[in-house]
Amino acid sequence: MEPQRYPHRICVFGGTGFVGSHLLRRLAADRHHLRVVTRNPERHRDLSVLPSLEMTEADISSPRGLDEALEGIDVVINLVGILNERGRDGKGFSRVHVDFPRRLVEACLSKGIPRLLHMSALGADSAYGTSHYQRTKGEGENVVHSAAGIRVTSFRPSVIFGPGDSFFNRFAELLRRTPGIFPLACPQARFAPVYVGDVAEAYARAIDNARTYGQRYELCGPHAYTLQQLVEYTAQASELKRKVVGLNDFLSRMQATLLERVPGKPFSKDNYLSMQRDNVCDGPFPEIFGITPASVESIVPTYLGKRDQRTHLIRLRSRHR
């Protein structure tokens, strides 16, 4: 690993979200100068306490706003992404996952910014992705890696968990609202949840590591589970007595059709299609980062409930990756 050169001037897009807030704290510990781009700085005052952090109000949908956000920057991190779109034709996904990375790369080239770290997703595949989400994530990944003159590293995490996540916390909230029986679509879909702290650490360690240039890294936790195992565990960690009933394929599709019309889209056809492919890595956590990934059992009980549920989840585990 080449010597690290601190500090950098880093602009983080999507820095006010779940992963972004954890990553900013990790980068602040390394004394980088940080710039976070947002349309509503007042909503994110909690981040302003971080040293060397600048909150910039900008409209990144305009070329001028993007150029202003990148003034004086030498590293860019793109965390911008959506799990659902307002429509159902894929255009919303394309605007966020493909068009924005393309404009970001063009802006980086015009500013002479040499380094870009990009958030993709496990299963991203422009040609064979099973959903709009996966295909557009793959297209965006290809866009940034095809940019000559920029040293790009992209990350493909499985579902990311940790305090404030939208996976375990979301299911916990849905379980609270559904007393008795909880119908679960795609119960046998498999995931290898990865801890947000490990994702943030991988980003931090990649910035100055020349061996990561041009690479695409899959990030997974140490074990794989079915969705039903994870939801049952969520109920127990939250101290909720619920019977999780897995739906067959027909009923899973029907649930997606109904729930994508509910405000907030708790589940959509595109989500259903994404879960037709297992969300697990082909290998262990990339050795280059020197990280031993944290398990679900060691982290989730600290923010979902008081009781330690590790033993139960180990018993539920069907198999490791």
PDB file of C-alpha atoms in Angstrom:
ATOM      1  CA  MET A   1       0.000   0.000   0.000  1.00  0.00           C
ATOM      2  CA  GLU A   2       1.402   3.364  -0.971  1.00  0.00           C
ATOM      3  CA  PRO A   3       1.910   6.057   1.706  1.00  0.00           C
ATOM      4  CA  GLN A   4      -1.233   7.986   2.544  1.00  0.00           C
ATOM      5  CA  ARG A   5      -1.302  11.689   1.738  1.00  0.00           C
ATOM      6  CA  TYR A   6      -3.441  13.702   4.093  1.00  0.00           C
ATOM      7  CA  PRO A   7      -5.380  15.822   4.060  1.00  0.00           C
ATOM      8  CA  HIS A   8      -7.469  15.743   0.896  1.00  0.00           C
ATOM      9  CA  ARG A   9     -10.237  18.103  -0.069  1.00  0.00           C
ATOM     10  CA  ILE A  10     -13.142  15.712  -0.539  1.00  0.00           C
ATOM     11  CA  CYS A  11     -16.583  16.481  -1.916  1.00  0.00           C
ATOM     12  CA  VAL A  12     -19.233  13.926  -0.924  1.00  0.00           C
ATOM     13  CA  PHE A  13     -22.469  13.696  -2.887  1.00  0.00           C
ATOM     14  CA  GLY A  14     -25.188  11.895  -0.943  1.00  0.00           C
ATOM     15  CA  GLY A  15     -23.301  12.653   2.257  1.00  0.00           C
ATOM     16  CA  THR A  16     -26.395  13.440   4.310  1.00  0.00           C
ATOM     17  CA  GLY A  17     -27.813   9.915   3.987  1.00  0.00           C
ATOM     18  CA  PHE A  18     -27.293   6.807   6.110  1.00  0.00           C
ATOM     19  CA  VAL A  19     -23.977   5.684   4.619  1.00  0.00           C
ATOM     20  CA  GLY A  20     -22.821   9.257   4.077  1.00  0.00           C
ATOM     21  CA  SER A  21     -23.202  10.294   7.704  1.00  0.00           C
ATOM     22  CA  HIS A  22     -21.084   7.330   8.847  1.00  0.00           C
ATOM     23  CA  LEU A  23     -18.506   7.889   6.124  1.00  0.00           C
ATOM     24  CA  LEU A  24     -18.135  11.587   6.927  1.00  0.00           C
ATOM     25  CA  ARG A  25     -17.359  10.787  10.548  1.00  0.00           C
ATOM     26  CA  ARG A  26     -14.759   8.259   9.451  1.00  0.00           C
ATOM     27  CA  LEU A  27     -13.128  10.711   7.009  1.00  0.00           C
ATOM     28  CA  ALA A  28     -13.188  13.497   9.592  1.00  0.00           C
ATOM     29  CA  ALA A  29     -11.118  11.263  11.875  1.00  0.00           C
ATOM     30  CA  ASP A  30      -8.425  11.318   9.177  1.00  0.00           C
ATOM     31  CA  ARG A  31      -8.566  15.129   9.110  1.00  0.00           C
ATOM     32  CA  HIS A  32      -9.700  15.464   5.526  1.00  0.00           C
ATOM     33  CA  HIS A  33     -11.343  18.732   4.496  1.00  0.00           C
ATOM     34  CA  LEU A  34     -14.914  17.713   3.712  1.00  0.00           C
ATOM     35  CA  ARG A  35     -17.581  19.342   1.599  1.00  0.00           C
ATOM     36  CA  VAL A  36     -21.123  18.007   1.630  1.00  0.00           C
ATOM     37  CA  VAL A  37     -23.531  19.106  -1.065  1.00  0.00           C
ATOM     38  CA  THR A  38     -27.188  19.476  -0.113  1.00  0.00           C
ATOM     39  CA  ARG A  39     -30.217  21.551  -1.024  1.00  0.00           C
ATOM     40  CA  ASN A  40     -31.186  21.952   2.626  1.00  0.00           C
ATOM     41  CA  PRO A  41     -28.194  22.573   4.911  1.00  0.00           C
ATOM     42  CA  GLU A  42     -30.463  23.491   7.836  1.00  0.00           C
ATOM     43  CA  ARG A  43     -31.807  19.935   7.977  1.00  0.00           C
ATOM     44  CA  HIS A  44     -28.384  18.489   8.672  1.00  0.00           C
ATOM     45  CA  ARG A  45     -26.946  20.585  11.461  1.00  0.00           C
ATOM     46  CA  ASP A  46     -25.805  17.420  13.244  1.00  0.00           C
ATOM     47  CA  LEU A  47     -23.070  17.018  10.642  1.00  0.00           C
ATOM     48  CA  SER A  48     -21.806  20.573  11.070  1.00  0.00           C
ATOM     49  CA  VAL A  49     -20.089  19.602  14.341  1.00  0.00           C
ATOM     50  CA  LEU A  50     -17.544  17.544  12.419  1.00  0.00           C
ATOM     51  CA  PRO A  51     -14.163  19.283  12.102  1.00  0.00           C
ATOM     52  CA  SER A  52     -13.213  20.627   8.686  1.00  0.00           C
ATOM     53  CA  LEU A  53     -16.694  19.998   7.273  1.00  0.00           C
ATOM     54  CA  GLU A  54     -18.302  22.502   4.948  1.00  0.00           C
ATOM     55  CA  MET A  55     -21.990  22.243   4.137  1.00  0.00           C
ATOM     56  CA  THR A  56     -22.662  23.632   0.660  1.00  0.00           C
ATOM     57  CA  GLU A  57     -26.077  24.450  -0.719  1.00  0.00           C
ATOM     58  CA  ALA A  58     -26.174  23.648  -4.424  1.00  0.00           C
ATOM     59  CA  ASP A  59     -28.475  22.358  -7.121  1.00  0.00           C
ATOM     60  CA  ILE A  60     -26.453  19.520  -8.617  1.00  0.00           C
ATOM     61  CA  SER A  61     -28.987  19.086 -11.390  1.00  0.00           C
ATOM     62  CA  SER A  62     -27.460  22.145 -13.076  1.00  0.00           C
ATOM     63  CA  PRO A  63     -23.947  22.245 -14.607  1.00  0.00           C
ATOM     64  CA  ARG A  64     -23.198  25.495 -12.790  1.00  0.00           C
ATOM     65  CA  GLY A  65     -24.213  24.067  -9.425  1.00  0.00           C
ATOM     66  CA  LEU A  66     -22.050  21.009  -9.973  1.00  0.00           C
ATOM     67  CA  ASP A  67     -19.036  23.097 -11.024  1.00  0.00           C
ATOM     68  CA  GLU A  68     -19.353  25.329  -7.976  1.00  0.00           C
ATOM     69  CA  ALA A  69     -19.602  22.319  -5.675  1.00  0.00           C
ATOM     70  CA  LEU A  70     -16.343  20.923  -7.062  1.00  0.00           C
ATOM     71  CA  GLU A  71     -14.279  24.093  -6.843  1.00  0.00           C
ATOM     72  CA  GLY A  72     -10.952  23.366  -5.109  1.00  0.00           C
ATOM     73  CA  ILE A  73     -11.700  19.635  -4.682  1.00  0.00           C
ATOM     74  CA  ASP A  74      -9.232  16.801  -5.387  1.00  0.00           C
ATOM     75  CA  VAL A  75     -11.322  13.722  -4.411  1.00  0.00           C
ATOM     76  CA  VAL A  76     -15.003  13.079  -5.162  1.00  0.00           C
ATOM     77  CA  ILE A  77     -17.212  10.451  -3.517  1.00  0.00           C
ATOM     78  CA  ASN A  78     -20.574   9.643  -5.080  1.00  0.00           C
ATOM     79  CA  LEU A  79     -23.109   7.977  -2.783  1.00  0.00           C
ATOM     80  CA  VAL A  80     -26.213   9.176  -4.627  1.00  0.00           C
ATOM     81  CA  GLY A  81     -28.773   6.455  -5.253  1.00  0.00           C
ATOM     82  CA  ILE A  82     -32.428   5.464  -4.871  1.00  0.00           C
ATOM     83  CA  LEU A  83     -34.117   2.128  -4.117  1.00  0.00           C
ATOM     84  CA  ASN A  84     -37.408   3.138  -5.718  1.00  0.00           C
ATOM     85  CA  GLU A  85     -38.527   5.667  -8.305  1.00  0.00           C
ATOM     86  CA  ARG A  86     -41.728   7.647  -8.546  1.00  0.00           C
ATOM     87  CA  GLY A  87     -42.770   6.014 -11.810  1.00  0.00           C
ATOM     88  CA  ARG A  88     -42.370   2.446 -12.998  1.00  0.00           C
ATOM     89  CA  ASP A  89     -40.542   2.838 -16.317  1.00  0.00           C
ATOM     90  CA  GLY A  90     -36.948   3.028 -15.100  1.00  0.00           C
ATOM     91  CA  LYS A  91     -36.442   6.666 -16.073  1.00  0.00           C
ATOM     92  CA  GLY A  92     -36.144   7.797 -12.478  1.00  0.00           C
ATOM     93  CA  PHE A  93     -33.448   5.223 -11.854  1.00  0.00           C
ATOM     94  CA  SER A  94     -31.632   6.293 -15.010  1.00  0.00           C
ATOM     95  CA  ARG A  95     -31.596   9.951 -14.014  1.00  0.00           C
ATOM     96  CA  VAL A  96     -30.019   9.181 -10.644  1.00  0.00           C
ATOM     97  CA  HIS A  97     -27.817   6.169 -11.394  1.00  0.00           C
ATOM     98  CA  VAL A  98     -26.673   6.926 -14.952  1.00  0.00           C
ATOM     99  CA  ASP A  99     -27.208  10.571 -15.910  1.00  0.00           C
ATOM    100  CA  PHE A 100     -25.829  12.013 -12.680  1.00  0.00           C
ATOM    101  CA  PRO A 101     -22.608   9.922 -12.702  1.00  0.00           C
ATOM    102  CA  ARG A 102     -22.105  10.940 -16.343  1.00  0.00           C
ATOM    103  CA  ARG A 103     -22.442  14.632 -15.517  1.00  0.00           C
ATOM    104  CA  LEU A 104     -20.259  14.171 -12.439  1.00  0.00           C
ATOM    105  CA  VAL A 105     -17.481  12.582 -14.488  1.00  0.00           C
ATOM    106  CA  GLU A 106     -17.660  15.406 -17.030  1.00  0.00           C
ATOM    107  CA  ALA A 107     -17.423  17.971 -14.232  1.00  0.00           C
ATOM    108  CA  CYS A 108     -14.459  16.138 -12.670  1.00  0.00           C
ATOM    109  CA  LEU A 109     -12.660  16.118 -16.001  1.00  0.00           C
ATOM    110  CA  SER A 110     -13.296  19.823 -16.565  1.00  0.00           C
ATOM    111  CA  LYS A 111     -11.968  20.612 -13.066  1.00  0.00           C
ATOM    112  CA  GLY A 112      -9.009  18.264 -13.354  1.00  0.00           C
ATOM    113  CA  ILE A 113     -10.126  16.184 -10.365  1.00  0.00           C
ATOM    114  CA  PRO A 114      -8.135  12.931 -10.489  1.00  0.00           C
ATOM    115  CA  ARG A 115      -9.939  10.661  -7.995  1.00  0.00           C
ATOM    116  CA  LEU A 116     -13.497   9.316  -7.783  1.00  0.00           C
ATOM    117  CA  LEU A 117     -14.983   6.732  -5.428  1.00  0.00           C
ATOM    118  CA  HIS A 118     -18.379   5.500  -6.552  1.00  0.00           C
ATOM    119  CA  MET A 119     -21.172   3.651  -4.767  1.00  0.00           C
ATOM    120  CA  SER A 120     -22.643   0.907  -6.925  1.00  0.00           C
ATOM    121  CA  ALA A 121     -24.575  -2.139  -5.693  1.00  0.00           C
ATOM    122  CA  LEU A 122     -24.199  -5.887  -5.509  1.00  0.00           C
ATOM    123  CA  GLY A 123     -25.917  -7.350  -8.553  1.00  0.00           C
ATOM    124  CA  ALA A 124     -25.294  -4.243 -10.667  1.00  0.00           C
ATOM    125  CA  ASP A 125     -25.312  -5.430 -14.270  1.00  0.00           C
ATOM    126  CA  SER A 126     -26.168  -3.228 -17.240  1.00  0.00           C
ATOM    127  CA  ALA A 127     -26.935  -6.200 -19.490  1.00  0.00           C
ATOM    128  CA  TYR A 128     -28.380  -8.907 -17.261  1.00  0.00           C
ATOM    129  CA  GLY A 129     -29.674  -7.147 -14.157  1.00  0.00           C
ATOM    130  CA  THR A 130     -33.087  -8.467 -13.183  1.00  0.00           C
ATOM    131  CA  SER A 131     -34.478  -5.017 -12.303  1.00  0.00           C
ATOM    132  CA  HIS A 132     -34.274  -1.380 -13.392  1.00  0.00           C
ATOM    133  CA  TYR A 133     -32.317  -0.739 -10.195  1.00  0.00           C
ATOM    134  CA  GLN A 134     -29.643  -3.320 -10.988  1.00  0.00           C
ATOM    135  CA  ARG A 135     -29.350  -2.430 -14.673  1.00  0.00           C
ATOM    136  CA  THR A 136     -29.027   1.312 -14.080  1.00  0.00           C
ATOM    137  CA  LYS A 137     -26.541   0.748 -11.260  1.00  0.00           C
ATOM    138  CA  GLY A 138     -24.506  -1.296 -13.733  1.00  0.00           C
ATOM    139  CA  GLU A 139     -24.752   1.389 -16.410  1.00  0.00           C
ATOM    140  CA  GLY A 140     -23.633   4.088 -13.989  1.00  0.00           C
ATOM    141  CA  GLU A 141     -20.719   1.970 -12.842  1.00  0.00           C
ATOM    142  CA  ASN A 142     -19.615   1.491 -16.450  1.00  0.00           C
ATOM    143  CA  VAL A 143     -19.893   5.231 -17.094  1.00  0.00           C
ATOM    144  CA  VAL A 144     -17.504   6.195 -14.299  1.00  0.00           C
ATOM    145  CA  HIS A 145     -15.014   3.436 -15.101  1.00  0.00           C
ATOM    146  CA  SER A 146     -14.856   4.437 -18.758  1.00  0.00           C
ATOM    147  CA  ALA A 147     -13.732   7.974 -17.919  1.00  0.00           C
ATOM    148  CA  ALA A 148     -10.149   8.375 -19.115  1.00  0.00           C
ATOM    149  CA  GLY A 149      -8.059  10.550 -16.835  1.00  0.00           C
ATOM    150  CA  ILE A 150      -9.886   9.763 -13.580  1.00  0.00           C
ATOM    151  CA  ARG A 151      -8.757   7.108 -11.118  1.00  0.00           C
ATOM    152  CA  VAL A 152     -12.000   5.354 -10.211  1.00  0.00           C
ATOM    153  CA  THR A 153     -12.850   2.782  -7.552  1.00  0.00           C
ATOM    154  CA  SER A 154     -16.385   1.473  -7.193  1.00  0.00           C
ATOM    155  CA  PHE A 155     -17.999  -0.520  -4.400  1.00  0.00           C
ATOM    156  CA  ARG A 156     -20.767  -3.092  -4.684  1.00  0.00           C
ATOM    157  CA  PRO A 157     -22.204  -3.711  -1.216  1.00  0.00           C
ATOM    158  CA  SER A 158     -24.934  -6.131  -0.244  1.00  0.00           C
ATOM    159  CA  VAL A 159     -27.628  -4.617   1.978  1.00  0.00           C
ATOM    160  CA  ILE A 160     -25.913  -2.253   4.433  1.00  0.00           C
ATOM    161  CA  PHE A 161     -26.855  -2.313   8.095  1.00  0.00           C
ATOM    162  CA  GLY A 162     -26.029  -0.319  11.207  1.00  0.00           C
ATOM    163  CA  PRO A 163     -27.570   2.333  13.483  1.00  0.00           C
ATOM    164  CA  GLY A 164     -30.022   4.351  11.419  1.00  0.00           C
ATOM    165  CA  ASP A 165     -30.249   1.807   8.586  1.00  0.00           C
ATOM    166  CA  SER A 166     -33.303   1.378   6.374  1.00  0.00           C
ATOM    167  CA  PHE A 167     -33.233  -2.428   6.441  1.00  0.00           C
ATOM    168  CA  PHE A 168     -33.508  -3.767   9.994  1.00  0.00           C
ATOM    169  CA  ASN A 169     -35.116  -0.557  11.247  1.00  0.00           C
ATOM    170  CA  ARG A 170     -37.610  -0.576   8.405  1.00  0.00           C
ATOM    171  CA  PHE A 171     -38.632  -4.171   9.004  1.00  0.00           C
ATOM    172  CA  ALA A 172     -38.855  -3.507  12.742  1.00  0.00           C
ATOM    173  CA  GLU A 173     -41.298  -0.666  12.071  1.00  0.00           C
ATOM    174  CA  LEU A 174     -43.360  -2.789   9.650  1.00  0.00           C
ATOM    175  CA  LEU A 175     -43.479  -5.610  12.197  1.00  0.00           C
ATOM    176  CA  ARG A 176     -44.721  -3.208  14.866  1.00  0.00           C
ATOM    177  CA  ARG A 177     -47.537  -2.103  12.559  1.00  0.00           C
ATOM    178  CA  THR A 178     -48.522  -5.682  11.645  1.00  0.00           C
ATOM    179  CA  PRO A 179     -49.649  -7.568  14.742  1.00  0.00           C
ATOM    180  CA  GLY A 180     -49.871 -11.356  14.673  1.00  0.00           C
ATOM    181  CA  ILE A 181     -48.942 -12.630  11.209  1.00  0.00           C
ATOM    182  CA  PHE A 182     -46.440 -10.857   8.972  1.00  0.00           C
ATOM    183  CA  PRO A 183     -46.680 -11.860   5.265  1.00  0.00           C
ATOM    184  CA  LEU A 184     -43.234 -11.743   3.660  1.00  0.00           C
ATOM    185  CA  ALA A 185     -42.560 -11.665  -0.072  1.00  0.00           C
ATOM    186  CA  CYS A 186     -39.541 -13.507  -1.507  1.00  0.00           C
ATOM    187  CA  PRO A 187     -38.715 -15.221   1.809  1.00  0.00           C
ATOM    188  CA  GLN A 188     -35.915 -17.333   0.316  1.00  0.00           C
ATOM    189  CA  ALA A 189     -34.029 -14.398  -1.233  1.00  0.00           C
ATOM    190  CA  ARG A 190     -30.512 -14.445   0.168  1.00  0.00           C
ATOM    191  CA  PHE A 191     -28.450 -11.534   1.516  1.00  0.00           C
ATOM    192  CA  ALA A 192     -25.039 -11.095   3.140  1.00  0.00           C
ATOM    193  CA  PRO A 193     -25.577  -7.854   5.093  1.00  0.00           C
ATOM    194  CA  VAL A 194     -22.484  -5.700   5.496  1.00  0.00           C
ATOM    195  CA  TYR A 195     -21.873  -3.326   8.399  1.00  0.00           C
ATOM    196  CA  VAL A 196     -21.872   0.372   7.497  1.00  0.00           C
ATOM    197  CA  GLY A 197     -18.712   0.924   9.542  1.00  0.00           C
ATOM    198  CA  ASP A 198     -16.866  -1.601   7.392  1.00  0.00           C
ATOM    199  CA  VAL A 199     -18.108   0.047   4.195  1.00  0.00           C
ATOM    200  CA  ALA A 200     -16.937   3.450   5.448  1.00  0.00           C
ATOM    201  CA  GLU A 201     -13.559   1.988   6.409  1.00  0.00           C
ATOM    202  CA  ALA A 202     -13.120   0.487   2.935  1.00  0.00           C
ATOM    203  CA  TYR A 203     -13.764   3.890   1.353  1.00  0.00           C
ATOM    204  CA  ALA A 204     -11.314   5.596   3.694  1.00  0.00           C
ATOM    205  CA  ARG A 205      -8.560   3.060   3.015  1.00  0.00           C
ATOM    206  CA  ALA A 206      -9.097   3.119  -0.756  1.00  0.00           C
ATOM    207  CA  ILE A 207      -8.570   6.845  -1.280  1.00  0.00           C
ATOM    208  CA  ASP A 208      -4.770   6.752  -1.515  1.00  0.00           C
ATOM    209  CA  ASN A 209      -4.269   3.104  -2.390  1.00  0.00           C
ATOM    210  CA  ALA A 210      -3.148   2.939  -6.032  1.00  0.00           C
ATOM    211  CA  ARG A 211      -3.931  -0.776  -6.163  1.00  0.00           C
ATOM    212  CA  THR A 212      -7.632   0.065  -5.909  1.00  0.00           C
ATOM    213  CA  TYR A 213      -7.631   2.268  -9.010  1.00  0.00           C
ATOM    214  CA  GLY A 214      -9.919   0.872 -11.690  1.00  0.00           C
ATOM    215  CA  GLN A 215     -11.263  -1.842  -9.391  1.00  0.00           C
ATOM    216  CA  ARG A 216     -14.825  -2.850  -8.553  1.00  0.00           C
ATOM    217  CA  TYR A 217     -15.197  -4.396  -5.098  1.00  0.00           C
ATOM    218  CA  GLU A 218     -18.015  -6.547  -3.758  1.00  0.00           C
ATOM    219  CA  LEU A 219     -18.635  -5.916  -0.063  1.00  0.00           C
ATOM    220  CA  CYS A 220     -20.453  -8.477   2.076  1.00  0.00           C
ATOM    221  CA  GLY A 221     -20.670  -9.438   5.698  1.00  0.00           C
ATOM    222  CA  PRO A 222     -19.285 -12.760   6.973  1.00  0.00           C
ATOM    223  CA  HIS A 223     -22.517 -14.778   6.588  1.00  0.00           C
ATOM    224  CA  ALA A 224     -25.452 -15.165   4.221  1.00  0.00           C
ATOM    225  CA  TYR A 225     -29.071 -15.490   5.351  1.00  0.00           C
ATOM    226  CA  THR A 226     -32.488 -15.830   3.788  1.00  0.00           C
ATOM    227  CA  LEU A 227     -34.770 -12.819   4.036  1.00  0.00           C
ATOM    228  CA  GLN A 228     -37.109 -14.812   6.266  1.00  0.00           C
ATOM    229  CA  GLN A 229     -34.276 -15.533   8.717  1.00  0.00           C
ATOM    230  CA  LEU A 230     -33.388 -11.849   8.863  1.00  0.00           C
ATOM    231  CA  VAL A 231     -36.975 -10.700   9.390  1.00  0.00           C
ATOM    232  CA  GLU A 232     -37.583 -13.311  12.088  1.00  0.00           C
ATOM    233  CA  TYR A 233     -34.411 -12.177  13.783  1.00  0.00           C
ATOM    234  CA  THR A 234     -35.550  -8.556  13.543  1.00  0.00           C
ATOM    235  CA  ALA A 235     -38.783  -9.456  15.336  1.00  0.00           C
ATOM    236  CA  GLN A 236     -36.896 -11.180  18.139  1.00  0.00           C
ATOM    237  CA  ALA A 237     -34.264  -8.468  18.493  1.00  0.00           C
ATOM    238  CA  SER A 238     -37.119  -5.945  18.704  1.00  0.00           C
ATOM    239  CA  GLU A 239     -38.903  -8.147  21.262  1.00  0.00           C
ATOM    240  CA  LEU A 240     -41.949  -8.519  19.018  1.00  0.00           C
ATOM    241  CA  LYS A 241     -43.953 -11.752  18.910  1.00  0.00           C
ATOM    242  CA  ARG A 242     -44.763 -12.164  15.247  1.00  0.00           C
ATOM    243  CA  LYS A 243     -45.225 -15.154  12.970  1.00  0.00           C
ATOM    244  CA  VAL A 244     -43.429 -14.460   9.685  1.00  0.00           C
ATOM    245  CA  VAL A 245     -45.202 -16.284   6.862  1.00  0.00           C
ATOM    246  CA  GLY A 246     -43.301 -16.591   3.597  1.00  0.00           C
ATOM    247  CA  LEU A 247     -45.340 -15.973   0.451  1.00  0.00           C
ATOM    248  CA  ASN A 248     -45.016 -18.019  -2.713  1.00  0.00           C
ATOM    249  CA  ASP A 249     -43.932 -16.413  -5.980  1.00  0.00           C
ATOM    250  CA  PHE A 250     -47.465 -15.568  -7.146  1.00  0.00           C
ATOM    251  CA  LEU A 251     -48.402 -13.900  -3.857  1.00  0.00           C
ATOM    252  CA  SER A 252     -45.041 -12.117  -3.713  1.00  0.00           C
ATOM    253  CA  ARG A 253     -45.721 -10.578  -7.106  1.00  0.00           C
ATOM    254  CA  MET A 254     -49.233  -9.612  -6.021  1.00  0.00           C
ATOM    255  CA  GLN A 255     -47.928  -7.976  -2.854  1.00  0.00           C
ATOM    256  CA  ALA A 256     -45.418  -5.987  -4.909  1.00  0.00           C
ATOM    257  CA  THR A 257     -48.161  -4.865  -7.308  1.00  0.00           C
ATOM    258  CA  LEU A 258     -50.295  -3.619  -4.430  1.00  0.00           C
ATOM    259  CA  LEU A 259     -47.636  -2.061  -2.213  1.00  0.00           C
ATOM    260  CA  GLU A 260     -45.908  -0.083  -4.956  1.00  0.00           C
ATOM    261  CA  ARG A 261     -49.072   2.032  -5.117  1.00  0.00           C
ATOM    262  CA  VAL A 262     -48.929   2.773  -1.396  1.00  0.00           C
ATOM    263  CA  PRO A 263     -47.330   6.131  -0.434  1.00  0.00           C
ATOM    264  CA  GLY A 264     -43.654   5.566   0.280  1.00  0.00           C
ATOM    265  CA  LYS A 265     -43.564   2.362  -1.797  1.00  0.00           C
ATOM    266  CA  PRO A 266     -42.727  -0.095   0.993  1.00  0.00           C
ATOM    267  CA  PHE A 267     -42.300  -2.797  -1.674  1.00  0.00           C
ATOM    268  CA  SER A 268     -42.373  -2.588  -5.466  1.00  0.00           C
ATOM    269  CA  LYS A 269     -42.212  -4.792  -8.546  1.00  0.00           C
ATOM    270  CA  ASP A 270     -38.661  -3.572  -9.070  1.00  0.00           C
ATOM    271  CA  ASN A 271     -37.751  -4.645  -5.528  1.00  0.00           C
ATOM    272  CA  TYR A 272     -39.307  -8.031  -6.269  1.00  0.00           C
ATOM    273  CA  LEU A 273     -37.276  -8.353  -9.467  1.00  0.00           C
ATOM    274  CA  SER A 274     -34.056  -7.397  -7.664  1.00  0.00           C
ATOM    275  CA  MET A 275     -34.621 -10.227  -5.202  1.00  0.00           C
ATOM    276  CA  GLN A 276     -34.754 -12.831  -7.948  1.00  0.00           C
ATOM    277  CA  ARG A 277     -30.958 -12.852  -7.762  1.00  0.00           C
ATOM    278  CA  ASP A 278     -29.175 -13.673  -4.513  1.00  0.00           C
ATOM    279  CA  ASN A 279     -27.496 -10.645  -2.973  1.00  0.00           C
ATOM    280  CA  VAL A 280     -24.328 -12.408  -1.844  1.00  0.00           C
ATOM    281  CA  CYS A 281     -20.669 -11.999  -2.822  1.00  0.00           C
ATOM    282  CA  ASP A 282     -18.587 -14.477  -4.789  1.00  0.00           C
ATOM    283  CA  GLY A 283     -15.798 -14.275  -2.205  1.00  0.00           C
ATOM    284  CA  PRO A 284     -14.826 -12.878   1.198  1.00  0.00           C
ATOM    285  CA  PHE A 285     -14.426  -9.212   2.060  1.00  0.00           C
ATOM    286  CA  PRO A 286     -11.615  -7.835  -0.169  1.00  0.00           C
ATOM    287  CA  GLU A 287      -8.311  -8.644   1.493  1.00  0.00           C
ATOM    288  CA  ILE A 288      -6.729  -5.420   0.241  1.00  0.00           C
ATOM    289  CA  PHE A 289      -8.597  -3.398   2.889  1.00  0.00           C
ATOM    290  CA  GLY A 290      -7.434  -5.477   5.856  1.00  0.00           C
ATOM    291  CA  ILE A 291     -10.927  -5.509   7.383  1.00  0.00           C
ATOM    292  CA  THR A 292     -12.586  -8.353   9.281  1.00  0.00           C
ATOM    293  CA  PRO A 293     -16.271  -7.624   8.605  1.00  0.00           C
ATOM    294  CA  ALA A 294     -18.651  -7.404  11.548  1.00  0.00           C
ATOM    295  CA  SER A 295     -21.557  -9.823  11.781  1.00  0.00           C
ATOM    296  CA  VAL A 296     -25.236  -9.026  12.058  1.00  0.00           C
ATOM    297  CA  GLU A 297     -25.279 -10.731  15.460  1.00  0.00           C
ATOM    298  CA  SER A 298     -22.614  -8.457  16.904  1.00  0.00           C
ATOM    299  CA  ILE A 299     -24.160  -5.138  15.832  1.00  0.00           C
ATOM    300  CA  VAL A 300     -27.931  -5.285  15.354  1.00  0.00           C
ATOM    301  CA  PRO A 301     -28.846  -6.026  19.012  1.00  0.00           C
ATOM    302  CA  THR A 302     -27.103  -2.799  20.031  1.00  0.00           C
ATOM    303  CA  TYR A 303     -29.703  -0.683  18.251  1.00  0.00           C
ATOM    304  CA  LEU A 304     -32.821  -2.833  17.863  1.00  0.00           C
ATOM    305  CA  GLY A 305     -33.270  -4.274  21.326  1.00  0.00           C
ATOM    306  CA  LYS A 306     -31.808  -4.829  24.749  1.00  0.00           C
ATOM    307  CA  ARG A 307     -31.445  -8.575  24.572  1.00  0.00           C
ATOM    308  CA  ASP A 308     -28.552 -10.252  22.794  1.00  0.00           C
ATOM    309  CA  GLN A 309     -29.987 -12.437  20.029  1.00  0.00           C
ATOM    310  CA  ARG A 310     -26.708 -13.784  18.624  1.00  0.00           C
ATOM    311  CA  THR A 311     -27.268 -17.396  19.649  1.00  0.00           C
ATOM    312  CA  HIS A 312     -30.649 -17.556  17.978  1.00  0.00           C
ATOM    313  CA  LEU A 313     -29.446 -16.181  14.665  1.00  0.00           C
ATOM    314  CA  ILE A 314     -26.560 -18.650  14.586  1.00  0.00           C
ATOM    315  CA  ARG A 315     -29.108 -21.452  15.019  1.00  0.00           C
ATOM    316  CA  LEU A 316     -31.234 -20.064  12.180  1.00  0.00           C
ATOM    317  CA  ARG A 317     -28.338 -19.749   9.787  1.00  0.00           C
ATOM    318  CA  SER A 318     -28.811 -22.177   6.900  1.00  0.00           C
ATOM    319  CA  ARG A 319     -25.308 -21.979   5.510  1.00  0.00           C
ATOM    320  CA  HIS A 320     -22.362 -19.615   5.136  1.00  0.00           C
ATOM    321  CA  ARG A 321     -21.263 -18.149   1.844  1.00  0.00           C
TER     322      ARG A 321
END
